[in-house]
């Protein structure tokens, strides 16, 4: 744990889990977001709330599924391009990972880079982040690891003393696909503007493909993705005094070909009333809560989107089957 900043260790270990959870819930506006989402004429919940302790573990299980090709495809792509990416990154790079989760893929970069100086994993799931960061710091004693527990969409700055030209933002997993295209442009532009001229971005983007392949990836035979989706309701029950009966909601994943996105929903199986934080919400049978969008792009489509956000796409790589893409971009300032 040499490289892990002590202040971050202290912040996580000195408080009880309940306090940490209450604080995290409060900070993230979970209750307000749930009230707003369940009050709307078309109900929805923000997908960022999937990732509590249970949800993070379920997501890791999704990544290991046969049907869920993105993780292993992106990992293979990173492995085959690691030397090329390392050459582009240069010596003593500072790697900033958005949505770092278990910090598995980044190891391929850290292994290939020339004396990487700094690794800044940013993740909304504080506990999972701190455990993963400590483990990584133990394995890479020469790298200073500075975990940041934050919703990276809200914005964050480079730590003092890190030059933008040394910084490489790593945004894998096609998490960019959770944004609507217009929001993705705004987010990418904000990222470049905040981090400054010369910052580089390595982003993983899932590609458009056969509907059956996509739908299987988001509705696996073992029901892990269903459990992941339903855990959002279980989390509301745990943290916000919710009364969701999980047996009365079903997971649904559909590819909307027109919009190029997978939509995940939770379908109410009955007319029912659910209470959350003292308020009542009515559901009709068949009504859905829209819980996630996962946009898919073509290589050209994503490069155009990035260009509209002000990024210069310098390289794009895909796997031999054309399932997934990686893009290397520079912010010209
Ligand atoms: C990590 C957000 C990109 O959209 O593929 C996996 C999340 N949801 N299965 C995705 C997810 C259902 C994943 N992202």
mmCIF file of C-alpha atoms and ligand atoms in Angstrom:
data_model
loop_
_atom_site.group_PDB
_atom_site.id
_atom_site.type_symbol
_atom_site.label_atom_id
_atom_site.label_comp_id
_atom_site.label_asym_id
_atom_site.label_seq_id
_atom_site.Cartn_x
_atom_site.Cartn_y
_atom_site.Cartn_z
ATOM 1 C CA UNK A 1 0.000 0.000 0.000
ATOM 2 C CA UNK A 2 3.093 2.218 -0.219
ATOM 3 C CA UNK A 3 1.778 4.398 -2.965
ATOM 4 C CA UNK A 4 -1.661 5.004 -1.534
ATOM 5 C CA UNK A 5 -2.093 8.482 -0.092
ATOM 6 C CA UNK A 6 -2.566 8.175 3.691
ATOM 7 C CA UNK A 7 -5.290 10.814 3.830
ATOM 8 C CA UNK A 8 -7.453 8.650 1.604
ATOM 9 C CA UNK A 9 -6.855 5.568 3.735
ATOM 10 C CA UNK A 10 -7.784 7.528 6.824
ATOM 11 C CA UNK A 11 -10.954 8.831 5.258
ATOM 12 C CA UNK A 12 -12.263 5.369 4.558
ATOM 13 C CA UNK A 13 -11.127 3.423 7.584
ATOM 14 C CA UNK A 14 -11.967 5.793 10.421
ATOM 15 C CA UNK A 15 -15.728 5.808 10.027
ATOM 16 C CA UNK A 16 -18.320 3.088 10.324
ATOM 17 C CA UNK A 17 -19.799 1.548 7.215
ATOM 18 C CA UNK A 18 -23.284 2.828 8.111
ATOM 19 C CA UNK A 19 -22.038 6.397 8.420
ATOM 20 C CA UNK A 20 -20.127 6.105 5.188
ATOM 21 C CA UNK A 21 -23.218 4.762 3.463
ATOM 22 C CA UNK A 22 -25.478 7.471 4.869
ATOM 23 C CA UNK A 23 -22.988 10.127 3.847
ATOM 24 C CA UNK A 24 -22.572 8.691 0.387
ATOM 25 C CA UNK A 25 -26.342 8.471 -0.059
ATOM 26 C CA UNK A 26 -26.748 12.052 1.066
ATOM 27 C CA UNK A 27 -23.891 13.371 -1.027
ATOM 28 C CA UNK A 28 -25.153 11.723 -4.141
ATOM 29 C CA UNK A 29 -28.754 12.916 -3.773
ATOM 30 C CA UNK A 30 -30.079 9.377 -4.094
ATOM 31 C CA UNK A 31 -33.435 10.133 -2.434
ATOM 32 C CA UNK A 32 -34.035 13.270 -4.492
ATOM 33 C CA UNK A 33 -33.122 11.448 -7.694
ATOM 34 C CA UNK A 34 -35.438 8.531 -6.862
ATOM 35 C CA UNK A 35 -38.325 10.884 -6.016
ATOM 36 C CA UNK A 36 -37.829 12.757 -9.272
ATOM 37 C CA UNK A 37 -37.470 9.598 -11.361
ATOM 38 C CA UNK A 38 -40.517 7.848 -9.923
ATOM 39 C CA UNK A 39 -42.701 10.976 -10.111
ATOM 40 C CA UNK A 40 -42.154 11.532 -13.819
ATOM 41 C CA UNK A 41 -44.859 10.463 -16.277
ATOM 42 C CA UNK A 42 -42.343 8.003 -17.717
ATOM 43 C CA UNK A 43 -40.516 6.588 -14.740
ATOM 44 C CA UNK A 44 -36.734 6.287 -14.765
ATOM 45 C CA UNK A 45 -33.803 5.928 -12.376
ATOM 46 C CA UNK A 46 -30.193 7.060 -12.973
ATOM 47 C CA UNK A 47 -27.956 4.105 -13.823
ATOM 48 C CA UNK A 48 -25.128 5.404 -11.633
ATOM 49 C CA UNK A 49 -27.009 4.029 -8.600
ATOM 50 C CA UNK A 50 -26.476 0.450 -9.757
ATOM 51 C CA UNK A 51 -23.055 0.400 -8.174
ATOM 52 C CA UNK A 52 -23.440 -0.139 -4.445
ATOM 53 C CA UNK A 53 -21.504 -3.031 -2.912
ATOM 54 C CA UNK A 54 -23.912 -5.687 -4.218
ATOM 55 C CA UNK A 55 -24.260 -3.993 -7.601
ATOM 56 C CA UNK A 56 -20.499 -3.681 -8.069
ATOM 57 C CA UNK A 57 -20.111 -7.401 -7.342
ATOM 58 C CA UNK A 58 -22.921 -8.247 -9.783
ATOM 59 C CA UNK A 59 -21.319 -6.042 -12.423
ATOM 60 C CA UNK A 60 -18.041 -7.930 -12.025
ATOM 61 C CA UNK A 61 -20.026 -11.169 -12.525
ATOM 62 C CA UNK A 62 -21.609 -9.706 -15.690
ATOM 63 C CA UNK A 63 -18.134 -8.986 -17.063
ATOM 64 C CA UNK A 64 -17.297 -12.698 -16.794
ATOM 65 C CA UNK A 65 -20.434 -13.897 -18.636
ATOM 66 C CA UNK A 66 -20.194 -15.658 -22.005
ATOM 67 C CA UNK A 67 -22.864 -13.365 -23.441
ATOM 68 C CA UNK A 68 -21.240 -10.147 -22.228
ATOM 69 C CA UNK A 69 -18.549 -9.738 -24.913
ATOM 70 C CA UNK A 70 -17.474 -6.102 -24.181
ATOM 71 C CA UNK A 71 -15.137 -6.798 -21.253
ATOM 72 C CA UNK A 72 -13.121 -9.637 -22.735
ATOM 73 C CA UNK A 73 -13.051 -7.991 -26.175
ATOM 74 C CA UNK A 74 -11.806 -4.667 -24.840
ATOM 75 C CA UNK A 75 -9.290 -6.469 -22.635
ATOM 76 C CA UNK A 76 -7.906 -8.393 -25.624
ATOM 77 C CA UNK A 77 -7.763 -5.181 -27.645
ATOM 78 C CA UNK A 78 -5.882 -3.382 -24.865
ATOM 79 C CA UNK A 79 -3.477 -6.295 -24.583
ATOM 80 C CA UNK A 80 -2.734 -6.372 -28.305
ATOM 81 C CA UNK A 81 -2.327 -2.568 -28.519
ATOM 82 C CA UNK A 82 -0.641 -1.949 -25.169
ATOM 83 C CA UNK A 83 2.824 -1.282 -26.616
ATOM 84 C CA UNK A 84 1.447 1.127 -29.206
ATOM 85 C CA UNK A 85 -0.620 2.937 -26.580
ATOM 86 C CA UNK A 86 2.365 3.094 -24.239
ATOM 87 C CA UNK A 87 4.443 4.744 -26.968
ATOM 88 C CA UNK A 88 1.725 7.340 -27.493
ATOM 89 C CA UNK A 89 1.445 7.967 -23.745
ATOM 90 C CA UNK A 90 5.175 8.526 -23.259
ATOM 91 C CA UNK A 91 7.262 8.405 -20.103
ATOM 92 C CA UNK A 92 5.974 9.188 -16.557
ATOM 93 C CA UNK A 93 2.346 9.405 -17.567
ATOM 94 C CA UNK A 94 -0.403 10.212 -15.081
ATOM 95 C CA UNK A 95 -3.313 7.866 -15.711
ATOM 96 C CA UNK A 96 -6.774 8.977 -14.669
ATOM 97 C CA UNK A 97 -9.447 6.308 -14.913
ATOM 98 C CA UNK A 98 -13.122 7.262 -14.956
ATOM 99 C CA UNK A 99 -15.363 4.601 -13.400
ATOM 100 C CA UNK A 100 -12.412 2.463 -12.338
ATOM 101 C CA UNK A 101 -14.471 -0.269 -10.649
ATOM 102 C CA UNK A 102 -12.131 -3.144 -9.808
ATOM 103 C CA UNK A 103 -9.175 -1.555 -11.670
ATOM 104 C CA UNK A 104 -8.463 -4.676 -13.718
ATOM 105 C CA UNK A 105 -7.995 -3.380 -17.286
ATOM 106 C CA UNK A 106 -5.730 -0.530 -16.269
ATOM 107 C CA UNK A 107 -3.089 -3.047 -15.213
ATOM 108 C CA UNK A 108 -2.468 -3.824 -18.874
ATOM 109 C CA UNK A 109 -1.596 -0.155 -19.388
ATOM 110 C CA UNK A 110 0.465 0.170 -16.207
ATOM 111 C CA UNK A 111 2.430 -2.942 -17.227
ATOM 112 C CA UNK A 112 3.183 -1.536 -20.682
ATOM 113 C CA UNK A 113 3.768 2.148 -19.868
ATOM 114 C CA UNK A 114 7.253 3.551 -19.368
ATOM 115 C CA UNK A 115 7.517 4.267 -15.627
ATOM 116 C CA UNK A 116 3.968 5.517 -15.071
ATOM 117 C CA UNK A 117 4.063 8.042 -12.223
ATOM 118 C CA UNK A 118 0.511 8.400 -11.044
ATOM 119 C CA UNK A 119 -2.765 6.493 -11.164
ATOM 120 C CA UNK A 120 -5.979 8.289 -10.199
ATOM 121 C CA UNK A 121 -8.970 5.930 -10.130
ATOM 122 C CA UNK A 122 -12.248 7.875 -9.967
ATOM 123 C CA UNK A 123 -15.342 5.923 -8.968
ATOM 124 C CA UNK A 124 -18.701 6.574 -7.369
ATOM 125 C CA UNK A 125 -18.602 3.362 -5.330
ATOM 126 C CA UNK A 126 -16.344 4.471 -2.468
ATOM 127 C CA UNK A 127 -15.805 1.206 -0.652
ATOM 128 C CA UNK A 128 -15.155 -0.798 -3.802
ATOM 129 C CA UNK A 129 -12.825 1.959 -5.020
ATOM 130 C CA UNK A 130 -10.736 2.021 -1.846
ATOM 131 C CA UNK A 131 -10.320 -1.765 -1.735
ATOM 132 C CA UNK A 132 -9.375 -1.916 -5.421
ATOM 133 C CA UNK A 133 -7.000 1.053 -5.127
ATOM 134 C CA UNK A 134 -5.224 -0.436 -2.120
ATOM 135 C CA UNK A 135 -4.788 -3.744 -3.914
ATOM 136 C CA UNK A 136 -3.421 -2.043 -7.016
ATOM 137 C CA UNK A 137 -1.075 0.158 -4.991
ATOM 138 C CA UNK A 138 0.324 -2.994 -3.375
ATOM 139 C CA UNK A 139 1.021 -4.511 -6.776
ATOM 140 C CA UNK A 140 2.574 -1.334 -8.253
ATOM 141 C CA UNK A 141 4.786 0.137 -5.522
ATOM 142 C CA UNK A 142 6.416 2.593 -7.950
ATOM 143 C CA UNK A 143 3.091 4.172 -8.878
ATOM 144 C CA UNK A 144 1.447 6.776 -6.661
ATOM 145 C CA UNK A 145 -2.224 5.858 -6.387
ATOM 146 C CA UNK A 146 -4.699 8.621 -5.534
ATOM 147 C CA UNK A 147 -8.257 7.278 -5.406
ATOM 148 C CA UNK A 148 -11.014 9.837 -5.816
ATOM 149 C CA UNK A 149 -14.503 8.809 -4.680
ATOM 150 C CA UNK A 150 -16.661 10.989 -6.877
ATOM 151 C CA UNK A 151 -19.287 11.094 -9.559
ATOM 152 C CA UNK A 152 -16.928 12.054 -12.371
ATOM 153 C CA UNK A 153 -19.817 13.553 -14.316
ATOM 154 C CA UNK A 154 -19.942 16.325 -11.685
ATOM 155 C CA UNK A 155 -16.406 17.283 -12.641
ATOM 156 C CA UNK A 156 -13.013 17.013 -11.037
ATOM 157 C CA UNK A 157 -9.650 18.664 -11.602
ATOM 158 C CA UNK A 158 -6.132 17.330 -12.056
ATOM 159 C CA UNK A 159 -4.193 17.216 -8.789
ATOM 160 C CA UNK A 160 -1.768 20.146 -8.422
ATOM 161 C CA UNK A 161 1.527 19.549 -10.183
ATOM 162 C CA UNK A 162 0.224 17.203 -12.880
ATOM 163 C CA UNK A 163 0.846 18.679 -16.313
ATOM 164 C CA UNK A 164 -1.986 18.184 -18.792
ATOM 165 C CA UNK A 165 0.476 16.889 -21.431
ATOM 166 C CA UNK A 166 1.452 14.022 -19.121
ATOM 167 C CA UNK A 167 -2.149 13.093 -18.334
ATOM 168 C CA UNK A 168 -3.970 10.234 -20.006
ATOM 169 C CA UNK A 169 -7.659 9.829 -19.218
ATOM 170 C CA UNK A 170 -8.725 6.192 -19.477
ATOM 171 C CA UNK A 171 -12.470 5.762 -19.921
ATOM 172 C CA UNK A 172 -13.032 2.085 -20.742
ATOM 173 C CA UNK A 173 -16.032 -0.227 -20.774
ATOM 174 C CA UNK A 174 -18.141 1.849 -23.142
ATOM 175 C CA UNK A 175 -19.451 3.737 -20.150
ATOM 176 C CA UNK A 176 -19.613 6.739 -22.495
ATOM 177 C CA UNK A 177 -22.561 4.825 -23.970
ATOM 178 C CA UNK A 178 -24.605 5.589 -20.844
ATOM 179 C CA UNK A 179 -24.865 9.212 -22.022
ATOM 180 C CA UNK A 180 -27.252 10.331 -24.726
ATOM 181 C CA UNK A 181 -25.183 11.547 -27.692
ATOM 182 C CA UNK A 182 -25.806 15.230 -26.886
ATOM 183 C CA UNK A 183 -24.812 14.654 -23.258
ATOM 184 C CA UNK A 184 -21.739 12.702 -24.338
ATOM 185 C CA UNK A 185 -20.606 15.691 -26.400
ATOM 186 C CA UNK A 186 -21.128 18.022 -23.440
ATOM 187 C CA UNK A 187 -19.304 15.661 -21.088
ATOM 188 C CA UNK A 188 -16.328 15.136 -23.424
ATOM 189 C CA UNK A 189 -16.032 18.871 -24.096
ATOM 190 C CA UNK A 190 -16.145 19.607 -20.351
ATOM 191 C CA UNK A 191 -13.450 16.992 -19.729
ATOM 192 C CA UNK A 192 -11.058 18.532 -22.246
ATOM 193 C CA UNK A 193 -11.788 22.079 -21.098
ATOM 194 C CA UNK A 194 -11.167 21.237 -17.435
ATOM 195 C CA UNK A 195 -8.056 19.149 -17.942
ATOM 196 C CA UNK A 196 -6.452 21.426 -20.501
ATOM 197 C CA UNK A 197 -4.469 21.524 -23.732
ATOM 198 C CA UNK A 198 -2.535 18.380 -24.523
ATOM 199 C CA UNK A 199 -4.489 15.957 -22.353
ATOM 200 C CA UNK A 200 -5.035 12.558 -24.001
ATOM 201 C CA UNK A 201 -8.097 10.354 -23.846
ATOM 202 C CA UNK A 202 -8.262 6.586 -24.336
ATOM 203 C CA UNK A 203 -11.924 5.663 -24.569
ATOM 204 C CA UNK A 204 -13.575 2.289 -25.125
ATOM 205 C CA UNK A 205 -16.745 2.284 -27.226
ATOM 206 C CA UNK A 206 -19.062 -0.613 -27.968
ATOM 207 C CA UNK A 207 -20.012 -1.016 -31.622
ATOM 208 C CA UNK A 208 -23.359 -1.510 -33.350
ATOM 209 C CA UNK A 209 -24.082 -5.099 -34.231
ATOM 210 C CA UNK A 210 -26.710 -7.763 -34.549
ATOM 211 C CA UNK A 211 -29.716 -7.202 -32.287
ATOM 212 C CA UNK A 212 -29.684 -10.790 -30.990
ATOM 213 C CA UNK A 213 -26.052 -10.541 -29.878
ATOM 214 C CA UNK A 214 -26.718 -7.241 -28.116
ATOM 215 C CA UNK A 215 -29.877 -8.383 -26.390
ATOM 216 C CA UNK A 216 -28.235 -11.580 -25.132
ATOM 217 C CA UNK A 217 -25.403 -9.481 -23.663
ATOM 218 C CA UNK A 218 -27.950 -7.552 -21.581
ATOM 219 C CA UNK A 219 -30.267 -10.459 -20.762
ATOM 220 C CA UNK A 220 -28.032 -13.414 -19.975
ATOM 221 C CA UNK A 221 -29.248 -16.955 -19.463
ATOM 222 C CA UNK A 222 -28.113 -17.097 -15.826
ATOM 223 C CA UNK A 223 -30.073 -13.976 -14.914
ATOM 224 C CA UNK A 224 -27.090 -12.043 -13.576
ATOM 225 C CA UNK A 225 -28.028 -8.895 -15.512
ATOM 226 C CA UNK A 226 -31.603 -9.256 -14.254
ATOM 227 C CA UNK A 227 -30.282 -9.426 -10.680
ATOM 228 C CA UNK A 228 -28.071 -6.389 -11.379
ATOM 229 C CA UNK A 229 -31.061 -4.402 -12.639
ATOM 230 C CA UNK A 230 -33.346 -5.518 -9.795
ATOM 231 C CA UNK A 231 -30.651 -4.689 -7.231
ATOM 232 C CA UNK A 232 -31.485 -1.041 -7.864
ATOM 233 C CA UNK A 233 -34.880 -1.662 -6.231
ATOM 234 C CA UNK A 234 -33.261 -3.677 -3.439
ATOM 235 C CA UNK A 235 -30.868 -0.777 -2.835
ATOM 236 C CA UNK A 236 -33.805 1.637 -2.585
ATOM 237 C CA UNK A 237 -35.389 -0.724 -0.052
ATOM 238 C CA UNK A 238 -32.140 -0.878 1.959
ATOM 239 C CA UNK A 239 -31.175 2.768 1.906
ATOM 240 C CA UNK A 240 -34.390 4.731 1.415
ATOM 241 C CA UNK A 241 -36.968 2.702 3.317
ATOM 242 C CA UNK A 242 -38.471 1.341 0.138
ATOM 243 C CA UNK A 243 -41.120 -1.361 -0.077
ATOM 244 C CA UNK A 244 -40.397 -2.731 -3.552
ATOM 245 C CA UNK A 245 -41.414 -6.390 -3.900
ATOM 246 C CA UNK A 246 -38.722 -7.680 -6.254
ATOM 247 C CA UNK A 247 -40.941 -10.577 -7.323
ATOM 248 C CA UNK A 248 -43.379 -8.070 -8.802
ATOM 249 C CA UNK A 249 -40.877 -6.487 -11.215
ATOM 250 C CA UNK A 250 -39.124 -8.075 -14.169
ATOM 251 C CA UNK A 251 -35.924 -7.242 -16.017
ATOM 252 C CA UNK A 252 -36.265 -6.279 -19.678
ATOM 253 C CA UNK A 253 -33.492 -5.392 -22.160
ATOM 254 C CA UNK A 254 -34.307 -4.240 -25.687
ATOM 255 C CA UNK A 255 -32.163 -2.973 -28.535
ATOM 256 C CA UNK A 256 -33.663 0.167 -30.006
ATOM 257 C CA UNK A 257 -32.168 -0.031 -33.496
ATOM 258 C CA UNK A 258 -33.347 3.397 -34.553
ATOM 259 C CA UNK A 259 -31.504 5.085 -31.680
ATOM 260 C CA UNK A 260 -28.651 2.563 -31.587
ATOM 261 C CA UNK A 261 -29.086 1.866 -27.918
ATOM 262 C CA UNK A 262 -29.822 -0.950 -25.501
ATOM 263 C CA UNK A 263 -32.518 0.079 -23.050
ATOM 264 C CA UNK A 264 -32.896 -1.632 -19.707
ATOM 265 C CA UNK A 265 -36.203 -1.442 -17.911
ATOM 266 C CA UNK A 266 -37.883 -2.874 -14.836
ATOM 267 C CA UNK A 267 -41.431 -3.852 -15.718
ATOM 268 C CA UNK A 268 -44.169 -3.794 -13.096
ATOM 269 C CA UNK A 269 -45.927 -7.164 -13.147
ATOM 270 C CA UNK A 270 -49.038 -5.827 -11.365
ATOM 271 C CA UNK A 271 -50.995 -2.721 -10.488
ATOM 272 C CA UNK A 272 -49.247 -1.789 -7.258
ATOM 273 C CA UNK A 273 -48.254 0.993 -4.888
ATOM 274 C CA UNK A 274 -44.695 1.204 -3.592
ATOM 275 C CA UNK A 275 -43.503 3.444 -0.761
ATOM 276 C CA UNK A 276 -40.112 5.104 -0.743
ATOM 277 C CA UNK A 277 -38.896 7.521 1.947
ATOM 278 C CA UNK A 278 -42.439 8.059 3.146
ATOM 279 C CA UNK A 279 -43.953 8.745 -0.261
ATOM 280 C CA UNK A 280 -46.216 6.502 -2.329
ATOM 281 C CA UNK A 281 -45.704 5.729 -6.014
ATOM 282 C CA UNK A 282 -48.302 3.963 -8.137
ATOM 283 C CA UNK A 283 -47.434 1.493 -10.874
ATOM 284 C CA UNK A 284 -49.736 0.065 -13.502
ATOM 285 C CA UNK A 285 -49.232 -3.475 -14.688
ATOM 286 C CA UNK A 286 -46.818 -3.308 -17.634
ATOM 287 C CA UNK A 287 -45.514 0.147 -16.718
ATOM 288 C CA UNK A 288 -41.720 0.345 -16.723
ATOM 289 C CA UNK A 289 -38.897 2.116 -14.935
ATOM 290 C CA UNK A 290 -36.237 2.960 -17.503
ATOM 291 C CA UNK A 291 -32.955 2.218 -15.711
ATOM 292 C CA UNK A 292 -30.225 2.413 -18.356
ATOM 293 C CA UNK A 293 -29.323 3.356 -21.899
ATOM 294 C CA UNK A 294 -26.243 1.847 -23.478
ATOM 295 C CA UNK A 295 -25.549 3.550 -26.803
ATOM 296 C CA UNK A 296 -23.670 1.728 -29.531
ATOM 297 C CA UNK A 297 -21.686 3.549 -32.237
ATOM 298 C CA UNK A 298 -19.885 2.919 -35.471
ATOM 299 C CA UNK A 299 -16.177 3.847 -35.479
ATOM 300 C CA UNK A 300 -16.904 6.807 -37.748
ATOM 301 C CA UNK A 301 -19.966 7.814 -35.769
ATOM 302 C CA UNK A 302 -18.019 7.973 -32.539
ATOM 303 C CA UNK A 303 -15.141 9.897 -34.122
ATOM 304 C CA UNK A 304 -17.622 12.462 -35.437
ATOM 305 C CA UNK A 305 -19.194 12.787 -32.005
ATOM 306 C CA UNK A 306 -15.761 13.308 -30.421
ATOM 307 C CA UNK A 307 -14.848 15.885 -33.077
ATOM 308 C CA UNK A 308 -18.015 17.826 -32.294
ATOM 309 C CA UNK A 309 -16.884 17.841 -28.662
ATOM 310 C CA UNK A 310 -13.531 19.338 -29.710
ATOM 311 C CA UNK A 311 -11.309 16.233 -29.490
ATOM 312 C CA UNK A 312 -8.866 15.180 -32.196
ATOM 313 C CA UNK A 313 -9.148 11.445 -32.835
ATOM 314 C CA UNK A 314 -5.641 10.216 -33.636
ATOM 315 C CA UNK A 315 -6.113 6.445 -33.607
ATOM 316 C CA UNK A 316 -9.020 4.025 -33.553
ATOM 317 C CA UNK A 317 -8.643 0.278 -33.074
ATOM 318 C CA UNK A 318 -11.163 -2.544 -33.294
ATOM 319 C CA UNK A 319 -10.989 -6.279 -32.633
ATOM 320 C CA UNK A 320 -10.986 -8.681 -35.621
ATOM 321 C CA UNK A 321 -14.732 -9.347 -35.246
ATOM 322 C CA UNK A 322 -15.589 -5.652 -35.113
ATOM 323 C CA UNK A 323 -17.379 -5.914 -31.788
ATOM 324 C CA UNK A 324 -15.668 -3.139 -29.842
ATOM 325 C CA UNK A 325 -13.469 -0.094 -30.423
ATOM 326 C CA UNK A 326 -10.772 1.904 -28.643
ATOM 327 C CA UNK A 327 -9.986 5.507 -29.546
ATOM 328 C CA UNK A 328 -6.930 7.624 -28.757
ATOM 329 C CA UNK A 329 -7.674 11.352 -28.799
ATOM 330 C CA UNK A 330 -5.944 14.593 -27.979
ATOM 331 C CA UNK A 331 -7.425 17.818 -26.654
ATOM 332 C CA UNK A 332 -5.969 20.597 -28.787
ATOM 333 C CA UNK A 333 -7.090 23.287 -26.321
HETATM 334 C C1 LIG B 1 -20.402 -0.343 -17.799
HETATM 335 C C2 LIG B 1 -22.250 1.031 -18.231
HETATM 336 C C3 LIG B 1 -20.951 0.301 -19.992
HETATM 337 O O1 LIG B 1 -23.793 -0.518 -20.553
HETATM 338 O O2 LIG B 1 -22.676 -2.314 -20.976
HETATM 339 C C4 LIG B 1 -23.815 -4.046 -18.248
HETATM 340 C C5 LIG B 1 -23.312 -1.558 -17.782
HETATM 341 N N1 LIG B 1 -25.478 -2.777 -17.825
HETATM 342 N N2 LIG B 1 -24.916 -4.779 -18.301
HETATM 343 C C6 LIG B 1 -23.007 -1.406 -20.237
HETATM 344 C C7 LIG B 1 -24.167 -2.772 -17.949
HETATM 345 C C8 LIG B 1 -25.926 -4.018 -18.034
HETATM 346 C C9 LIG B 1 -22.321 -1.355 -18.871
HETATM 347 N N3 LIG B 1 -21.510 -0.108 -18.721
#
